[in-house]
Amino acid sequence: MSLKAHVAATPADDTLGAFCPDNQIALNGSGEGPLAGLSFAAKDVFDIAGAVTGNGHPDWLRTHAPAARSADVVERLLAAGADLVGKTISDELAYSLTGENFHYGTPLNPADPSRVPGGSSSGSASVVAAGVVDFALGSDCGGSVRVPASYCGILGMRPTHGRISLQGAVPFAPSFDCAGWFARDTDIFMRVGRVLLSDDTPARPLTRLLFPVDAFAMLEAESRASLDQAVERVATLVSPVEQIVLAKDGLDTWSATFRTLQAGEIWQSMGGWLNEVEPQFGPGVKERFEAAKTVDPDSLDRAKAHRRTIVAGLDALLRPGSVLVLPTVPRGAPERGGDVAEIEVSYRNKAMNLLSVAGLAGLPQISLPLARHGHLPLGLSIVGSRGSDVDLLALAEAVCDR
């Protein structure tokens, strides 16, 4: 297979502010295969041969060389026939959930331009939601595919941890990092998933729906009513429904454990470069990196022990054939340029109470665009047992196409 690469200017129709301004490149796919005729974009944490990976920060771009080869996920999509249109903006070093990049600006949220698109896969979600590309690659550590999928009203998947190669992706917090993807169309979403997962086995039936009362209790009345209707759509396809308490010690304690472990791993991955380069960060991101530097070994040991308990409990709960429903996030997208303490601290922590569940246990999760918070999109997530990615994809397709 011969792939033609060409350096590209920022796409002329980038009225979204979603494509990287300084390191654009495009690749023609093989033209043959299950994704032939489709276009995609890739978050700027994935290597593209011949271009520098910017990782959402001009200093990272400045201090790294062009990639000699493309990331495995990019090569797989190109071999399946899809064409890469370009690289999309990420939040700074992927350490945010808002999509507001201090250096490059905020990609447009097509669902409501006054709102943030969500991060850190902000640019990828924006171009999919606007219909500029058929699908896009993102990465998900703490929620960086699931959050923008919910905010922009599109499909987004975080696969089982380790199912999809991260060769050629910037390491962040390796025990949580996943390559994920977005689409508007359920058939395209499924086809991309089959290619990335390298899995053509038939989907297995899902026969038990778990409803966590503690997770849904976090919601405001309006969001809860809309999500309850979305849960009913899932329940027409999966039954019986079983009400559970997901975290007997509190979802906030799970979130705290996630943040400790994530911060420790991030500093291990990024600390050397941060100390050497001393880059400038925007509000929220700056404080998180400062906190990551201070995580001590005793805190990490306690968090690791707590994680083992959580994983064992979730593995026992999500036996094969089971699926868990969760609000992807507690509410719709916040306003652009909002109060940092509210959006980057208070709301982020509430969102992590939900997002940390799949992250801690390495479980697959799909955010489905089935609900509303007022006029804003709000995702309902389905979470499966480890390795049930194809089963979740089939359920997502069935629910969304009803």
XYZ file of C-alpha atoms in Angstrom:
402
model
C 0.000 0.000 0.000
C 1.303 3.435 -0.929
C 0.084 6.434 1.017
C 0.492 9.931 -0.335
C 1.279 12.555 2.298
C 1.184 16.272 1.860
C 1.723 19.148 4.234
C -1.517 21.069 4.454
C -2.384 24.570 5.441
C -5.071 24.893 8.064
C -8.185 23.782 6.128
C -9.789 26.753 4.422
C -13.213 25.957 5.849
C -11.936 25.949 9.455
C -14.500 28.409 10.723
C -14.555 26.263 13.859
C -11.015 27.062 14.996
C -10.586 23.319 15.484
C -7.588 22.450 13.298
C -3.993 22.991 14.451
C -2.602 26.224 12.997
C 1.102 25.352 12.797
C 1.654 21.679 11.987
C -1.005 20.601 9.513
C -0.572 17.503 7.403
C -2.958 15.314 5.432
C -2.669 11.709 4.291
C -4.546 9.913 1.553
C -5.736 6.479 2.595
C -5.528 3.279 0.584
C -8.917 3.974 -0.991
C -9.925 0.362 -0.380
C -11.512 -1.263 2.624
C -14.392 -0.800 5.064
C -13.703 2.928 5.517
C -13.117 3.825 1.848
C -14.617 7.178 0.955
C -14.657 8.444 4.542
C -12.662 11.357 5.953
C -11.253 11.736 9.443
C -9.241 14.047 11.661
C -6.787 13.144 14.412
C -6.195 14.825 17.747
C -2.724 16.350 17.916
C -1.449 13.780 20.416
C -1.108 11.138 17.687
C 1.988 11.052 15.484
C 1.545 11.696 11.782
C 4.585 10.842 9.675
C 6.329 14.006 8.523
C 4.723 16.358 11.062
C 5.574 17.371 14.609
C 3.078 16.290 17.256
C 2.137 19.447 19.146
C 0.287 17.992 22.155
C -1.731 21.178 22.545
C 1.204 23.416 23.421
C 3.567 25.549 21.302
C 6.567 24.666 23.489
C 5.964 20.941 22.948
C 5.774 21.632 19.232
C 9.001 23.649 19.392
C 10.989 21.028 21.330
C 10.058 17.896 19.366
C 11.066 16.584 15.952
C 8.770 15.453 13.147
C 7.461 11.909 13.534
C 9.183 9.247 11.470
C 5.995 7.165 11.236
C 2.352 7.566 12.020
C 0.654 6.204 15.112
C -0.705 2.675 14.813
C -4.304 3.892 14.997
C -3.731 6.331 12.151
C -2.051 3.705 9.994
C -4.894 1.282 10.639
C -7.539 3.796 9.535
C -5.581 4.758 6.427
C -5.134 1.100 5.481
C -8.907 0.656 5.856
C -9.420 3.305 3.187
C -10.127 6.524 5.094
C -8.419 9.834 4.262
C -6.841 11.962 6.992
C -7.918 15.593 6.593
C -5.736 17.071 9.321
C -4.685 17.422 12.937
C -7.050 18.896 15.525
C -6.426 21.038 18.581
C -6.037 19.408 21.985
C -6.184 21.061 25.371
C -2.738 21.858 26.776
C -0.863 18.549 27.146
C -4.365 16.994 27.273
C -4.819 18.033 30.921
C -8.265 19.655 30.816
C -11.891 18.805 30.098
C -13.164 22.170 28.835
C -11.620 22.607 25.380
C -10.380 26.125 26.145
C -6.725 26.198 25.087
C -4.798 29.171 26.501
C -2.509 29.284 23.438
C -4.695 28.217 20.524
C -8.177 29.274 21.554
C -11.420 27.332 21.917
C -12.842 25.254 19.060
C -16.490 25.958 18.355
C -19.184 23.770 19.887
C -21.651 23.425 16.972
C -24.455 22.543 19.391
C -24.171 26.022 20.947
C -21.324 28.386 19.974
C -21.595 30.169 23.336
C -20.533 26.959 25.115
C -17.242 25.093 25.396
C -16.838 21.973 23.249
C -15.252 19.924 26.033
C -11.719 18.619 26.113
C -9.138 17.537 25.774
C -10.209 16.118 22.385
C -11.952 19.420 21.653
C -10.983 19.918 18.029
C -11.876 16.376 17.033
C -15.336 16.593 18.590
C -15.944 19.989 16.993
C -15.190 18.907 13.426
C -17.316 15.766 13.765
C -20.278 17.610 15.269
C -20.114 20.216 12.488
C -19.975 17.574 9.753
C -16.551 18.623 8.467
C -15.324 15.005 8.702
C -17.072 11.651 9.011
C -15.243 10.651 12.187
C -12.259 11.662 14.294
C -9.668 10.242 16.646
C -9.370 11.441 20.216
C -7.691 10.192 23.345
C -9.359 9.536 26.689
C -7.599 9.453 30.047
C -9.954 11.162 32.488
C -12.825 11.705 30.065
C -11.340 13.469 27.058
C -13.526 11.675 24.501
C -16.621 11.154 26.640
C -16.962 14.772 27.810
C -16.785 16.461 24.377
C -19.074 13.768 22.957
C -21.679 14.710 25.561
C -21.213 18.470 25.172
C -21.363 18.387 21.355
C -24.136 15.811 21.015
C -22.245 13.068 19.167
C -21.158 9.476 19.738
C -17.862 8.946 21.528
C -16.148 5.794 22.774
C -13.464 4.997 25.284
C -12.524 1.328 24.636
C -11.339 -1.288 27.105
C -7.932 -0.168 28.348
C -5.215 -1.805 26.246
C -7.521 -2.992 23.434
C -6.211 -0.411 20.936
C -2.514 0.294 20.409
C -1.124 3.589 21.691
C 2.123 3.290 19.743
C 2.787 6.762 18.407
C 0.584 8.563 20.943
C 2.039 10.922 23.547
C 2.102 9.088 26.914
C 0.100 10.894 29.595
C -1.126 8.611 32.394
C -0.433 5.167 30.907
C -2.648 3.037 33.150
C -5.640 5.169 32.064
C -4.765 6.311 28.522
C -6.951 5.073 25.640
C -7.387 5.939 21.980
C -11.036 6.721 21.249
C -13.185 8.055 18.439
C -16.208 10.207 17.560
C -18.898 9.993 14.879
C -22.387 11.295 14.207
C -23.597 8.295 12.223
C -24.039 4.991 14.066
C -23.009 2.852 11.095
C -19.766 4.796 10.665
C -19.185 4.675 14.422
C -19.503 0.888 14.352
C -17.320 0.474 11.251
C -14.530 2.587 12.726
C -14.755 0.610 15.947
C -14.445 -2.707 14.155
C -11.318 -1.451 12.374
C -9.648 0.001 15.452
C -10.500 -2.998 17.622
C -9.524 -5.461 14.845
C -12.596 -7.433 15.846
C -15.164 -8.885 13.456
C -16.731 -11.335 15.901
C -20.519 -11.222 16.355
C -21.815 -9.080 19.204
C -23.017 -11.031 22.232
C -26.410 -10.279 23.799
C -26.593 -7.960 26.801
C -29.217 -9.227 29.226
C -28.865 -7.261 32.481
C -29.099 -3.484 32.906
C -27.582 -1.906 36.020
C -28.960 1.446 37.189
C -26.722 3.162 39.807
C -28.970 5.268 42.013
C -26.016 7.117 43.574
C -24.776 8.315 40.175
C -28.172 9.576 39.006
C -28.793 11.259 42.373
C -26.092 13.797 41.400
C -28.282 15.303 38.679
C -30.544 18.326 38.627
C -34.251 17.551 38.112
C -34.344 18.618 34.437
C -31.312 16.560 33.458
C -32.531 13.605 35.489
C -35.896 13.544 33.729
C -34.281 13.635 30.294
C -31.763 10.936 31.164
C -34.478 8.745 32.693
C -36.210 8.767 29.301
C -32.914 7.793 27.656
C -32.476 4.935 30.137
C -35.956 3.706 29.200
C -34.822 3.481 25.566
C -31.926 1.266 26.615
C -34.190 -0.786 28.876
C -36.419 -1.719 25.906
C -33.411 -3.631 24.560
C -31.743 -4.851 27.768
C -33.584 -6.334 30.703
C -34.089 -6.908 33.550
C -33.181 -3.582 35.155
C -31.453 -3.807 38.527
C -30.998 -0.794 40.791
C -27.626 -0.689 42.564
C -25.419 1.549 44.672
C -22.244 1.785 42.662
C -19.853 3.222 45.269
C -20.758 2.426 48.880
C -17.822 4.592 50.025
C -18.952 7.446 47.772
C -18.217 8.315 44.165
C -16.268 11.333 45.410
C -13.763 8.983 47.066
C -13.381 7.096 43.764
C -12.789 10.383 42.000
C -10.152 11.422 44.546
C -8.342 8.115 44.061
C -8.419 8.577 40.295
C -7.024 12.110 40.508
C -4.159 11.023 42.766
C -3.125 8.143 40.530
C -3.540 10.150 37.348
C -1.475 13.043 38.706
C 1.319 10.719 39.801
C 1.492 9.067 36.391
C 1.304 12.379 34.559
C 4.259 13.737 36.487
C 6.196 10.550 35.746
C 5.459 11.010 32.027
C 5.795 14.781 31.750
C 7.815 15.982 34.743
C 11.237 15.877 33.121
C 10.109 17.932 30.143
C 8.214 20.372 32.383
C 11.259 20.986 34.588
C 13.513 21.494 31.586
C 11.285 23.697 29.418
C 9.186 25.502 32.064
C 6.246 26.090 29.705
C 3.479 28.578 30.406
C 0.015 27.153 31.078
C -3.442 28.656 31.259
C -5.665 28.735 34.362
C -6.675 25.356 35.711
C -4.050 23.422 33.748
C -1.270 25.312 35.530
C -2.624 24.426 38.964
C -3.123 20.751 38.083
C 0.489 20.360 36.970
C 1.670 22.092 40.142
C -0.402 19.669 42.206
C 0.845 16.658 40.224
C 4.399 17.542 41.195
C 3.553 17.212 44.901
C 1.933 13.742 44.925
C 3.850 11.670 47.485
C 4.576 7.908 47.473
C 2.352 7.167 50.488
C -0.642 8.804 48.800
C 0.038 6.792 45.661
C 0.242 3.539 47.621
C -3.091 4.205 49.328
C -4.686 5.134 46.026
C -3.366 1.996 44.333
C -4.807 -0.176 47.104
C -8.168 1.560 46.828
C -8.128 1.121 43.062
C -7.594 -2.631 43.424
C -10.680 -2.816 45.643
C -12.733 -0.795 43.158
C -11.617 -2.911 40.207
C -12.437 -6.162 41.993
C -15.895 -4.872 42.881
C -16.676 -3.667 39.364
C -15.425 -6.879 37.780
C -17.727 -8.850 40.070
C -20.663 -6.536 39.355
C -20.244 -6.318 35.576
C -20.271 -10.003 34.794
C -20.611 -10.941 31.106
C -23.954 -9.874 29.674
C -24.281 -6.900 32.023
C -24.267 -3.231 31.064
C -24.186 -0.204 33.353
C -25.911 3.078 32.469
C -24.370 6.343 33.682
C -24.821 10.036 33.022
C -21.720 10.856 30.992
C -21.402 14.152 32.883
C -23.766 15.910 35.332
C -24.897 18.722 33.011
C -24.605 20.347 29.603
C -21.611 22.300 28.382
C -20.559 25.334 30.467
C -20.304 28.762 28.891
C -17.076 29.788 27.179
C -14.847 32.018 29.294
C -16.621 31.106 32.511
C -15.332 31.340 36.058
C -12.215 29.174 36.363
C -12.905 28.064 39.932
C -16.407 26.940 38.965
C -15.617 25.211 35.672
C -12.069 23.941 36.160
C -12.420 22.908 39.809
C -15.972 22.520 41.109
C -17.642 21.231 37.958
C -14.632 19.200 36.881
C -14.628 17.387 40.241
C -18.347 16.606 39.958
C -17.853 15.281 36.442
C -14.944 13.112 37.575
C -17.242 11.389 40.080
C -18.872 9.826 37.014
C -15.953 9.677 34.601
C -13.566 7.936 37.012
C -15.647 4.730 37.100
C -14.606 3.330 33.719
C -11.164 4.896 33.994
C -10.240 3.211 37.257
C -11.330 -0.222 36.061
C -10.262 0.102 32.421
C -13.797 -0.581 31.170
C -15.291 0.324 27.782
C -17.768 3.217 27.737
C -19.807 4.878 24.988
C -21.486 8.263 25.361
C -24.770 8.316 23.440
C -26.410 11.625 22.370
C -29.826 10.760 23.825
C -30.692 13.479 26.353
C -30.823 17.249 26.900
C -29.962 19.688 29.668
C -32.294 22.501 28.650
C -31.399 23.107 24.994
C -27.944 21.545 25.399
C -26.926 17.978 24.501
C -26.367 15.581 27.379
C -24.885 12.130 26.948
C -26.105 8.890 28.457
C -23.279 6.399 28.791
C -23.301 2.639 28.582
C -20.418 0.868 30.327
C -19.616 -2.787 29.751
C -17.470 -5.497 31.214
C -13.823 -5.680 30.258
C -13.506 -6.678 26.591
C -17.194 -6.196 25.738
C -16.447 -3.368 23.287
C -18.205 -4.922 20.285
C -21.253 -5.781 22.401
C -21.479 -2.129 23.508
C -21.110 -0.910 19.925
C -23.995 -3.107 18.819
C -26.161 -1.853 21.683
C -25.269 1.770 20.878
C -26.290 1.260 17.264
C -29.573 -0.401 18.236
C -30.504 2.261 20.808
C -29.643 5.254 18.654
C -31.392 3.877 15.569
C -34.696 3.147 17.356
